[in-house]
Amino acid sequence: MSMPYAAQRYAATRPWAKRAGQIFSQTLKLEDASAGLAEAVRRELERAAQVFAVSEETCRNEGLLALAYGCFVRGGRVIAHLDGALAGALAATRLPTQLPDTLRLPAEACFLHVEGLGGAFLYHDSRDAALDLVLIGAALGDDSTAWLEEAEPMIALRVGYPGELAPQLAEVPEVWQPLLNAVIGALSVLTQPKAELAREWEASAPAELVAAAASGATPKARQKARSALLTQGYVEVTHCRYPELVTGVSYGTQGYWRRQQFGEDKANSRLVWVQPR
C-alpha cells in the first residue's frame, strides 16, 4: 500500500519505531521516555555501523527524529494535512510578525503534512509557551536504508509565542523557508473562525470499509470496519481547510496578517487574516 505521509514512512523504515511507540506510550515522564529512546536508538545505530558508514550527522538527526516521532505517538499519532487550496493561499500571504497569543492545534503533538514540501513534527510545550518543530523533506523514508549512509535532511527549531518571529527564524536556511512559512501560516490560520479541522480516513483507504466505519448498522459493525482499516495500515487524517478557498488560483495581491486588540483595556489580541486576491 502507498504511504503518502512521512510519519508513516518513518515508522516503516526505522527499526526502533515500534520500540519508540512503546516507550513513549508506557513511560509516565517525558524526560524518562526521551532517555530510554535515545539509548535504544544509540544501540541500533552502533549495530548498523558494523555494516554502513554511519556519520555523526546521521546519529544526531536520527536522535532528533526519534524523539519527535515518540512525541507524535504519545500525542495519539495525529496526522494533519494542510489542504492544497489553503496552502496556496498561505504561500501568497506574508508571515505574521508574531504567532497568535493562543494556539489551536489538531493535537499537542502531531505531524503536519504539506503537499510537495514535506512536513513537520510539532510538539506544543504549553508550560513554556513554545513549539518544538522538526521539519523534514518530502522524500523522507522513500528508501529503506539510504538514511543510514546519508543523513536525512531535516532541521529542528523552537519557536516561542507570543514574541517576534523574525529573530527566532533568522538562522533557518533558505531551502527550508517555503516549508517553514507553510507551517507558521497553518498555525496562524487555524485560529481563524472559518478554519475547519475535519478527521477522515486517508484517501487511498477502501471506500466500503470507510463507509462501514462511519455509518455501519451497529456499533460493533462500525468498530469492526475501523479495526480492519487500522490492521491494513490505513490512518485517519485531520484535514485543515478554509471552505471558501479553491485550488489553482493565481493571486495578484499578497495577503497579510494584522493584529486586533480586544477585551478590557484592549489587553488581549488576536490575528486576523487578510486573504490574498
CSV table of N, CA and C in Angstrom, one decimal, residues 110-257:
chain,number,residue,atom,x,y,z
A,110,CYS,N,1.8,16.4,17.0
A,110,CYS,CA,1.2,15.9,15.8
A,110,CYS,C,2.2,16.0,14.6
A,111,PHE,N,1.8,15.5,13.4
A,111,PHE,CA,2.6,15.7,12.2
A,111,PHE,C,1.8,16.5,11.2
A,112,LEU,N,2.3,17.6,10.7
A,112,LEU,CA,1.6,18.4,9.7
A,112,LEU,C,2.2,18.1,8.4
A,113,HIS,N,1.4,17.7,7.5
A,113,HIS,CA,1.8,17.4,6.1
A,113,HIS,C,1.5,18.5,5.2
A,114,VAL,N,2.5,18.9,4.4
A,114,VAL,CA,2.4,20.0,3.4
A,114,VAL,C,2.7,19.4,2.0
A,115,GLU,N,1.7,19.2,1.2
A,115,GLU,CA,1.9,18.6,-0.1
A,115,GLU,C,3.1,19.2,-0.9
A,116,GLY,N,4.0,18.3,-1.4
A,116,GLY,CA,5.1,18.7,-2.2
A,116,GLY,C,6.3,19.3,-1.5
A,117,LEU,N,6.1,19.7,-0.2
A,117,LEU,CA,7.2,20.3,0.5
A,117,LEU,C,7.7,19.4,1.6
A,118,GLY,N,6.9,18.5,2.1
A,118,GLY,CA,7.3,17.6,3.3
A,118,GLY,C,6.4,17.8,4.4
A,119,GLY,N,6.9,18.1,5.6
A,119,GLY,CA,6.1,18.2,6.7
A,119,GLY,C,6.9,18.5,8.0
A,120,ALA,N,6.2,18.6,9.1
A,120,ALA,CA,6.8,18.9,10.4
A,120,ALA,C,6.2,18.1,11.5
A,121,PHE,N,7.1,17.6,12.3
A,121,PHE,CA,6.6,17.1,13.6
A,121,PHE,C,6.5,18.3,14.6
A,122,LEU,N,5.4,18.4,15.2
A,122,LEU,CA,5.1,19.6,16.1
A,122,LEU,C,4.9,19.0,17.6
A,123,TYR,N,5.6,19.7,18.5
A,123,TYR,CA,5.3,19.4,19.9
A,123,TYR,C,5.0,20.7,20.6
A,124,HIS,N,3.9,20.8,21.3
A,124,HIS,CA,3.5,22.0,22.0
A,124,HIS,C,3.9,22.0,23.4
A,125,ASP,N,4.8,22.8,23.8
A,125,ASP,CA,5.2,22.9,25.2
A,125,ASP,C,4.4,24.1,25.8
A,126,SER,N,3.2,23.8,26.3
A,126,SER,CA,2.3,24.8,26.8
A,126,SER,C,2.9,25.5,28.1
A,127,ARG,N,3.7,24.8,28.8
A,127,ARG,CA,4.2,25.3,30.1
A,127,ARG,C,5.2,26.5,29.8
A,128,ASP,N,6.0,26.3,28.7
A,128,ASP,CA,6.9,27.4,28.3
A,128,ASP,C,6.4,28.2,27.2
A,129,ALA,N,5.2,28.0,26.7
A,129,ALA,CA,4.6,28.7,25.6
A,129,ALA,C,5.5,28.7,24.4
A,130,ALA,N,5.8,27.5,24.0
A,130,ALA,CA,6.8,27.3,22.8
A,130,ALA,C,6.3,26.1,22.0
A,131,LEU,N,6.8,26.1,20.8
A,131,LEU,CA,6.6,24.9,19.9
A,131,LEU,C,7.9,24.4,19.4
A,132,ASP,N,8.1,23.1,19.6
A,132,ASP,CA,9.3,22.4,19.0
A,132,ASP,C,8.9,21.9,17.6
A,133,LEU,N,9.7,22.3,16.6
A,133,LEU,CA,9.4,21.9,15.3
A,133,LEU,C,10.5,21.1,14.7
A,134,VAL,N,10.2,20.0,14.0
A,134,VAL,CA,11.2,19.2,13.3
A,134,VAL,C,10.7,19.1,11.9
A,135,LEU,N,11.4,19.9,11.0
A,135,LEU,CA,11.0,20.0,9.6
A,135,LEU,C,11.7,18.9,8.8
A,136,ILE,N,11.0,18.2,7.9
A,136,ILE,CA,11.6,17.1,7.1
A,136,ILE,C,11.1,17.3,5.7
A,137,GLY,N,11.9,16.8,4.8
A,137,GLY,CA,11.6,16.9,3.4
A,137,GLY,C,10.6,15.9,2.9
A,138,ALA,N,10.1,16.1,1.7
A,138,ALA,CA,9.1,15.2,1.1
A,138,ALA,C,9.5,13.8,0.9
A,139,ALA,N,10.9,13.6,0.8
A,139,ALA,CA,11.4,12.3,0.4
A,139,ALA,C,11.7,11.4,1.6
A,140,LEU,N,11.5,11.8,2.8
A,140,LEU,CA,11.9,11.0,4.0
A,140,LEU,C,11.2,9.6,3.9
A,141,GLY,N,12.1,8.6,4.1
A,141,GLY,CA,11.6,7.3,4.2
A,141,GLY,C,11.3,6.6,2.8
A,142,ASP,N,11.6,7.3,1.7
A,142,ASP,CA,11.4,6.7,0.4
A,142,ASP,C,12.3,5.5,0.2
A,143,ASP,N,13.4,5.5,0.8
A,143,ASP,CA,14.4,4.3,0.7
A,143,ASP,C,14.6,3.7,2.0
A,144,SER,N,14.6,2.4,2.1
A,144,SER,CA,14.6,1.8,3.5
A,144,SER,C,15.9,1.9,4.2
A,145,THR,N,17.0,2.1,3.5
A,145,THR,CA,18.3,2.1,4.1
A,145,THR,C,19.2,3.3,3.7
A,146,ALA,N,18.8,4.1,2.8
A,146,ALA,CA,19.6,5.3,2.3
A,146,ALA,C,19.9,6.2,3.5
A,147,TRP,N,19.0,6.4,4.4
A,147,TRP,CA,19.2,7.3,5.5
A,147,TRP,C,20.4,6.9,6.4
A,148,LEU,N,20.8,5.6,6.4
A,148,LEU,CA,22.0,5.2,7.2
A,148,LEU,C,23.3,5.7,6.5
A,149,GLU,N,23.3,5.8,5.2
A,149,GLU,CA,24.5,6.1,4.5
A,149,GLU,C,24.6,7.6,4.3
A,150,GLU,N,23.5,8.3,4.2
A,150,GLU,CA,23.5,9.8,4.0
A,150,GLU,C,22.4,10.3,4.9
A,151,ALA,N,22.8,11.3,5.8
A,151,ALA,CA,21.9,11.8,6.8
A,151,ALA,C,20.6,12.3,6.2
A,152,GLU,N,19.5,12.0,6.8
A,152,GLU,CA,18.2,12.5,6.4
A,152,GLU,C,18.1,14.0,6.5
A,153,PRO,N,17.8,14.8,5.4
A,153,PRO,CA,17.7,16.2,5.6
A,153,PRO,C,16.6,16.6,6.5
A,154,MET,N,16.9,17.5,7.5
A,154,MET,CA,15.9,17.9,8.5
A,154,MET,C,16.5,19.1,9.2
A,155,ILE,N,15.6,19.8,9.9
A,155,ILE,CA,16.1,20.9,10.7
A,155,ILE,C,15.1,21.0,11.9
A,156,ALA,N,15.7,21.3,13.1
A,156,ALA,CA,14.9,21.4,14.3
A,156,ALA,C,15.0,22.8,14.9
A,157,LEU,N,13.9,23.3,15.4
A,157,LEU,CA,13.9,24.7,16.0
A,157,LEU,C,12.8,24.8,17.0
A,158,ARG,N,13.0,25.7,17.9
A,158,ARG,CA,12.0,26.0,18.9
A,158,ARG,C,11.5,27.4,18.6
A,159,VAL,N,10.1,27.6,18.6
A,159,VAL,CA,9.5,28.9,18.4
A,159,VAL,C,8.6,29.3,19.6
A,160,GLY,N,8.9,30.4,20.2
A,160,GLY,CA,8.1,30.8,21.4
A,160,GLY,C,7.0,31.8,20.9
A,161,TYR,N,6.0,31.9,21.8
A,161,TYR,CA,4.9,32.8,21.5
A,161,TYR,C,4.3,33.3,22.8
A,162,PRO,N,3.7,34.5,22.8
A,162,PRO,CA,3.8,35.5,21.7
A,162,PRO,C,5.3,36.1,21.8
A,163,GLY,N,5.7,36.7,20.7
A,163,GLY,CA,7.0,37.2,20.6
A,163,GLY,C,7.4,37.3,19.1
A,164,GLU,N,8.3,38.2,18.8
A,164,GLU,CA,8.7,38.5,17.5
A,164,GLU,C,9.2,37.2,16.8
A,165,LEU,N,8.7,36.9,15.6
A,165,LEU,CA,9.2,35.7,14.9
A,165,LEU,C,10.5,35.8,14.2
A,166,ALA,N,10.7,37.0,13.7
A,166,ALA,CA,11.9,37.2,12.8
A,166,ALA,C,13.2,36.8,13.5
A,167,PRO,N,13.5,37.2,14.7
A,167,PRO,CA,14.8,36.8,15.4
A,167,PRO,C,14.8,35.3,15.6
A,168,GLN,N,13.7,34.6,15.8
A,168,GLN,CA,13.7,33.2,16.1
A,168,GLN,C,13.9,32.4,14.8
A,169,LEU,N,13.6,33.0,13.6
A,169,LEU,CA,13.6,32.2,12.4
A,169,LEU,C,14.8,32.6,11.5
A,170,ALA,N,15.6,33.6,12.0
A,170,ALA,CA,16.7,34.2,11.2
A,170,ALA,C,17.8,33.2,10.8
A,171,GLU,N,18.0,32.1,11.6
A,171,GLU,CA,19.1,31.2,11.2
A,171,GLU,C,18.6,30.0,10.4
A,172,VAL,N,17.3,30.0,10.0
A,172,VAL,CA,16.8,28.9,9.2
A,172,VAL,C,17.3,29.0,7.8
A,173,PRO,N,17.9,28.0,7.2
A,173,PRO,CA,18.4,28.1,5.8
A,173,PRO,C,17.3,28.4,4.8
A,174,GLU,N,17.6,29.0,3.7
A,174,GLU,CA,16.6,29.4,2.7
A,174,GLU,C,15.9,28.2,2.1
A,175,VAL,N,16.6,27.1,2.0
A,175,VAL,CA,15.9,25.9,1.4
A,175,VAL,C,14.7,25.4,2.2
A,176,TRP,N,14.7,25.7,3.5
A,176,TRP,CA,13.6,25.3,4.3
A,176,TRP,C,12.5,26.4,4.5
A,177,GLN,N,12.7,27.5,3.9
A,177,GLN,CA,11.8,28.6,4.2
A,177,GLN,C,10.4,28.3,3.6
A,178,PRO,N,10.2,27.8,2.4
A,178,PRO,CA,8.8,27.5,2.0
A,178,PRO,C,8.0,26.6,2.9
A,179,LEU,N,8.7,25.5,3.4
A,179,LEU,CA,8.0,24.6,4.3
A,179,LEU,C,7.8,25.3,5.7
A,180,LEU,N,8.8,26.0,6.2
A,180,LEU,CA,8.6,26.7,7.5
A,180,LEU,C,7.5,27.8,7.4
A,181,ASN,N,7.4,28.5,6.3
A,181,ASN,CA,6.4,29.5,6.1
A,181,ASN,C,5.0,28.9,6.1
A,182,ALA,N,4.9,27.7,5.4
A,182,ALA,CA,3.6,27.0,5.4
A,182,ALA,C,3.2,26.5,6.8
A,183,VAL,N,4.1,26.1,7.6
A,183,VAL,CA,3.8,25.6,8.9
A,183,VAL,C,3.4,26.8,9.8
A,184,ILE,N,4.2,27.9,9.8
A,184,ILE,CA,3.8,29.1,10.5
A,184,ILE,C,2.4,29.6,10.1
A,185,GLY,N,2.2,29.6,8.8
A,185,GLY,CA,0.9,30.1,8.3
A,185,GLY,C,-0.2,29.2,8.7
A,186,ALA,N,0.0,27.9,8.7
A,186,ALA,CA,-1.0,27.0,9.2
A,186,ALA,C,-1.3,27.2,10.7
A,187,LEU,N,-0.3,27.3,11.5
A,187,LEU,CA,-0.5,27.6,12.9
A,187,LEU,C,-1.3,28.8,13.2
A,188,SER,N,-1.1,29.8,12.3
A,188,SER,CA,-1.9,31.1,12.4
A,188,SER,C,-3.3,31.0,11.9
A,189,VAL,N,-3.5,30.3,10.8
A,189,VAL,CA,-4.8,30.3,10.2
A,189,VAL,C,-5.8,29.4,10.9
A,190,LEU,N,-5.2,28.4,11.7
A,190,LEU,CA,-6.1,27.6,12.4
A,190,LEU,C,-6.8,28.3,13.6
A,191,THR,N,-6.4,29.5,13.9
A,191,THR,CA,-7.0,30.3,14.9
A,191,THR,C,-8.2,31.1,14.4
A,192,GLN,N,-8.3,31.1,13.0
A,192,GLN,CA,-9.4,31.9,12.4
A,192,GLN,C,-10.8,31.2,12.5
A,193,PRO,N,-11.8,31.9,12.8
A,193,PRO,CA,-13.2,31.2,13.0
A,193,PRO,C,-13.6,30.3,11.8
A,194,LYS,N,-13.2,30.7,10.6
A,194,LYS,CA,-13.7,29.9,9.4
A,194,LYS,C,-12.8,28.7,9.2
A,195,ALA,N,-11.7,28.6,9.8
A,195,ALA,CA,-10.8,27.4,9.6
A,195,ALA,C,-11.5,26.1,10.1
A,196,GLU,N,-11.4,25.0,9.3
A,196,GLU,CA,-12.0,23.8,9.7
A,196,GLU,C,-11.0,22.7,9.9
A,197,LEU,N,-11.2,21.8,10.9
A,197,LEU,CA,-10.4,20.6,11.1
A,197,LEU,C,-11.4,19.5,11.0
A,198,ALA,N,-11.2,18.6,9.9
A,198,ALA,CA,-12.1,17.5,9.7
A,198,ALA,C,-11.3,16.2,9.6
A,199,ARG,N,-11.7,15.3,10.5
A,199,ARG,CA,-11.0,14.0,10.6
A,199,ARG,C,-11.6,13.0,9.6
A,200,GLU,N,-10.7,12.4,8.7
A,200,GLU,CA,-11.2,11.5,7.7
A,200,GLU,C,-10.1,10.4,7.5
A,201,TRP,N,-10.5,9.3,7.0
A,201,TRP,CA,-9.6,8.3,6.6
A,201,TRP,C,-8.8,8.7,5.4
A,202,GLU,N,-7.5,8.3,5.3
A,202,GLU,CA,-6.7,8.7,4.2
A,202,GLU,C,-7.4,8.3,2.8
A,203,ALA,N,-7.1,9.1,1.8
A,203,ALA,CA,-7.8,8.9,0.5
A,203,ALA,C,-7.7,7.5,-0.1
A,204,SER,N,-6.6,6.8,0.1
A,204,SER,CA,-6.5,5.5,-0.5
A,204,SER,C,-7.2,4.4,0.2
A,205,ALA,N,-7.8,4.7,1.4
A,205,ALA,CA,-8.5,3.6,2.1
A,205,ALA,C,-9.7,3.1,1.4
A,206,PRO,N,-10.0,1.8,1.5
A,206,PRO,CA,-11.1,1.2,0.7
A,206,PRO,C,-12.4,1.9,1.1
A,207,ALA,N,-13.2,2.3,0.1
A,207,ALA,CA,-14.4,3.1,0.3
A,207,ALA,C,-15.4,2.3,1.1
A,208,GLU,N,-15.6,1.0,0.9
A,208,GLU,CA,-16.6,0.3,1.6
A,208,GLU,C,-16.3,0.2,3.1
A,209,LEU,N,-15.0,0.0,3.4
A,209,LEU,CA,-14.7,0.0,4.8
A,209,LEU,C,-14.8,1.3,5.5
A,210,VAL,N,-14.5,2.4,4.8
A,210,VAL,CA,-14.7,3.8,5.3
A,210,VAL,C,-16.1,4.0,5.6
A,211,ALA,N,-17.0,3.6,4.6
A,211,ALA,CA,-18.4,3.8,4.8
A,211,ALA,C,-19.0,3.0,6.0
A,212,ALA,N,-18.5,1.8,6.1
A,212,ALA,CA,-18.9,1.0,7.2
A,212,ALA,C,-18.5,1.5,8.6
A,213,ALA,N,-17.2,2.1,8.6
A,213,ALA,CA,-16.7,2.6,9.8
A,213,ALA,C,-17.5,3.9,10.3
A,214,ALA,N,-18.0,4.6,9.3
A,214,ALA,CA,-18.7,5.9,9.6
A,214,ALA,C,-20.2,5.6,9.9
A,215,SER,N,-20.8,4.7,9.1
A,215,SER,CA,-22.3,4.6,9.2
A,215,SER,C,-22.7,3.1,9.2
A,216,GLY,N,-22.0,2.2,9.8
A,216,GLY,CA,-22.4,0.8,9.9
A,216,GLY,C,-23.7,0.7,10.7
A,217,ALA,N,-24.4,-0.4,10.5
A,217,ALA,CA,-25.7,-0.6,11.2
A,217,ALA,C,-25.6,-0.6,12.7
A,218,THR,N,-24.5,-1.1,13.2
A,218,THR,CA,-24.4,-1.2,14.7
A,218,THR,C,-23.0,-0.7,15.1
A,219,PRO,N,-22.9,-0.4,16.4
A,219,PRO,CA,-21.6,0.0,16.9
A,219,PRO,C,-20.5,-1.1,16.7
A,220,LYS,N,-20.9,-2.4,16.8
A,220,LYS,CA,-20.0,-3.5,16.6
A,220,LYS,C,-19.5,-3.5,15.2
A,221,ALA,N,-20.4,-3.2,14.2
A,221,ALA,CA,-20.1,-3.2,12.8
A,221,ALA,C,-19.1,-2.1,12.5
A,222,ARG,N,-19.4,-0.9,13.1
A,222,ARG,CA,-18.5,0.2,12.9
A,222,ARG,C,-17.1,0.0,13.4
A,223,GLN,N,-17.1,-0.6,14.6
A,223,GLN,CA,-15.8,-0.9,15.2
A,223,GLN,C,-15.0,-1.9,14.4
A,224,LYS,N,-15.7,-2.9,13.9
A,224,LYS,CA,-15.1,-4.0,13.1
A,224,LYS,C,-14.4,-3.4,11.9
A,225,ALA,N,-15.2,-2.5,11.2
A,225,ALA,CA,-14.6,-1.8,10.0
A,225,ALA,C,-13.4,-0.9,10.3
A,226,ARG,N,-13.5,-0.2,11.4
A,226,ARG,CA,-12.4,0.6,11.9
A,226,ARG,C,-11.2,-0.2,12.2
A,227,SER,N,-11.4,-1.3,12.9
A,227,SER,CA,-10.3,-2.2,13.2
A,227,SER,C,-9.6,-2.8,11.9
A,228,ALA,N,-10.5,-3.1,10.9
A,228,ALA,CA,-10.0,-3.6,9.7
A,228,ALA,C,-9.1,-2.6,8.9
A,229,LEU,N,-9.5,-1.3,9.0
A,229,LEU,CA,-8.8,-0.3,8.3
A,229,LEU,C,-7.4,-0.1,9.0
A,230,LEU,N,-7.4,-0.1,10.3
A,230,LEU,CA,-6.2,0.1,11.1
A,230,LEU,C,-5.2,-1.1,10.9
A,231,THR,N,-5.8,-2.3,10.8
A,231,THR,CA,-5.0,-3.5,10.6
A,231,THR,C,-4.3,-3.5,9.3
A,232,GLN,N,-5.0,-2.9,8.3
A,232,GLN,CA,-4.4,-2.9,6.9
A,232,GLN,C,-3.4,-1.7,6.8
A,233,GLY,N,-3.3,-0.9,7.8
A,233,GLY,CA,-2.3,0.1,7.8
A,233,GLY,C,-2.8,1.5,7.4
A,234,TYR,N,-4.1,1.7,7.3
A,234,TYR,CA,-4.6,3.0,7.0
A,234,TYR,C,-4.7,3.9,8.2
A,235,VAL,N,-4.6,5.2,8.0
A,235,VAL,CA,-4.7,6.1,9.2
A,235,VAL,C,-5.8,7.1,8.9
A,236,GLU,N,-6.3,7.6,10.0
A,236,GLU,CA,-7.2,8.8,10.0
A,236,GLU,C,-6.3,10.1,9.9
A,237,VAL,N,-6.8,11.0,9.1
A,237,VAL,CA,-6.0,12.2,8.8
A,237,VAL,C,-6.9,13.4,9.2
A,238,THR,N,-6.4,14.4,9.9
A,238,THR,CA,-7.1,15.6,10.2
A,238,THR,C,-6.8,16.6,9.1
A,239,HIS,N,-7.8,16.9,8.3
A,239,HIS,CA,-7.6,17.9,7.2
A,239,HIS,C,-7.9,19.3,7.6
A,240,CYS,N,-6.9,20.2,7.3
A,240,CYS,CA,-7.0,21.6,7.7
A,240,CYS,C,-7.5,22.4,6.4
A,241,ARG,N,-8.7,22.9,6.5
A,241,ARG,CA,-9.4,23.5,5.3
A,241,ARG,C,-9.9,24.9,5.7
A,242,TYR,N,-10.1,25.7,4.6
A,242,TYR,CA,-10.7,27.0,4.7
A,242,TYR,C,-11.8,27.0,3.6
A,243,PRO,N,-13.0,26.9,3.9
A,243,PRO,CA,-14.1,26.5,2.9
A,243,PRO,C,-14.2,27.3,1.7
A,244,GLU,N,-13.9,28.6,1.8
A,244,GLU,CA,-14.2,29.5,0.6
A,244,GLU,C,-13.0,29.5,-0.4
A,245,LEU,N,-11.9,28.8,-0.1
A,245,LEU,CA,-10.8,28.8,-1.0
A,245,LEU,C,-10.9,27.7,-2.0
A,246,VAL,N,-10.3,27.9,-3.2
A,246,VAL,CA,-10.3,26.9,-4.3
A,246,VAL,C,-8.8,26.8,-4.7
A,247,THR,N,-8.5,25.6,-5.3
A,247,THR,CA,-7.2,25.3,-5.8
A,247,THR,C,-6.9,26.0,-7.1
A,248,GLY,N,-5.6,26.1,-7.4
A,248,GLY,CA,-5.2,26.6,-8.7
A,248,GLY,C,-5.4,28.1,-9.0
A,249,VAL,N,-5.6,28.9,-7.9
A,249,VAL,CA,-5.8,30.3,-8.1
A,249,VAL,C,-4.4,31.0,-8.2
A,250,SER,N,-4.3,32.0,-9.1
A,250,SER,CA,-3.1,32.8,-9.2
A,250,SER,C,-3.4,34.2,-8.5
A,251,TYR,N,-2.8,34.4,-7.4
A,251,TYR,CA,-3.1,35.6,-6.7
A,251,TYR,C,-2.3,36.8,-7.2
A,252,GLY,N,-2.9,38.0,-7.3
A,252,GLY,CA,-2.2,39.2,-7.8
A,252,GLY,C,-1.8,40.1,-6.6
A,253,THR,N,-2.5,40.0,-5.5
A,253,THR,CA,-2.3,40.8,-4.4
A,253,THR,C,-1.9,40.0,-3.2
A,254,GLN,N,-0.8,40.2,-2.5
A,254,GLN,CA,-0.4,39.4,-1.4
A,254,GLN,C,-1.3,39.6,-0.2
A,255,GLY,N,-1.5,38.5,0.5
A,255,GLY,CA,-2.3,38.6,1.8
A,255,GLY,C,-1.3,39.0,2.9
A,256,TYR,N,-1.9,39.3,4.1
A,256,TYR,CA,-1.1,39.6,5.2
A,256,TYR,C,-1.9,39.4,6.5
A,257,TRP,N,-1.3,39.6,7.6
A,257,TRP,CA,-1.9,39.4,8.9
A,257,TRP,C,-1.9,40.7,9.7
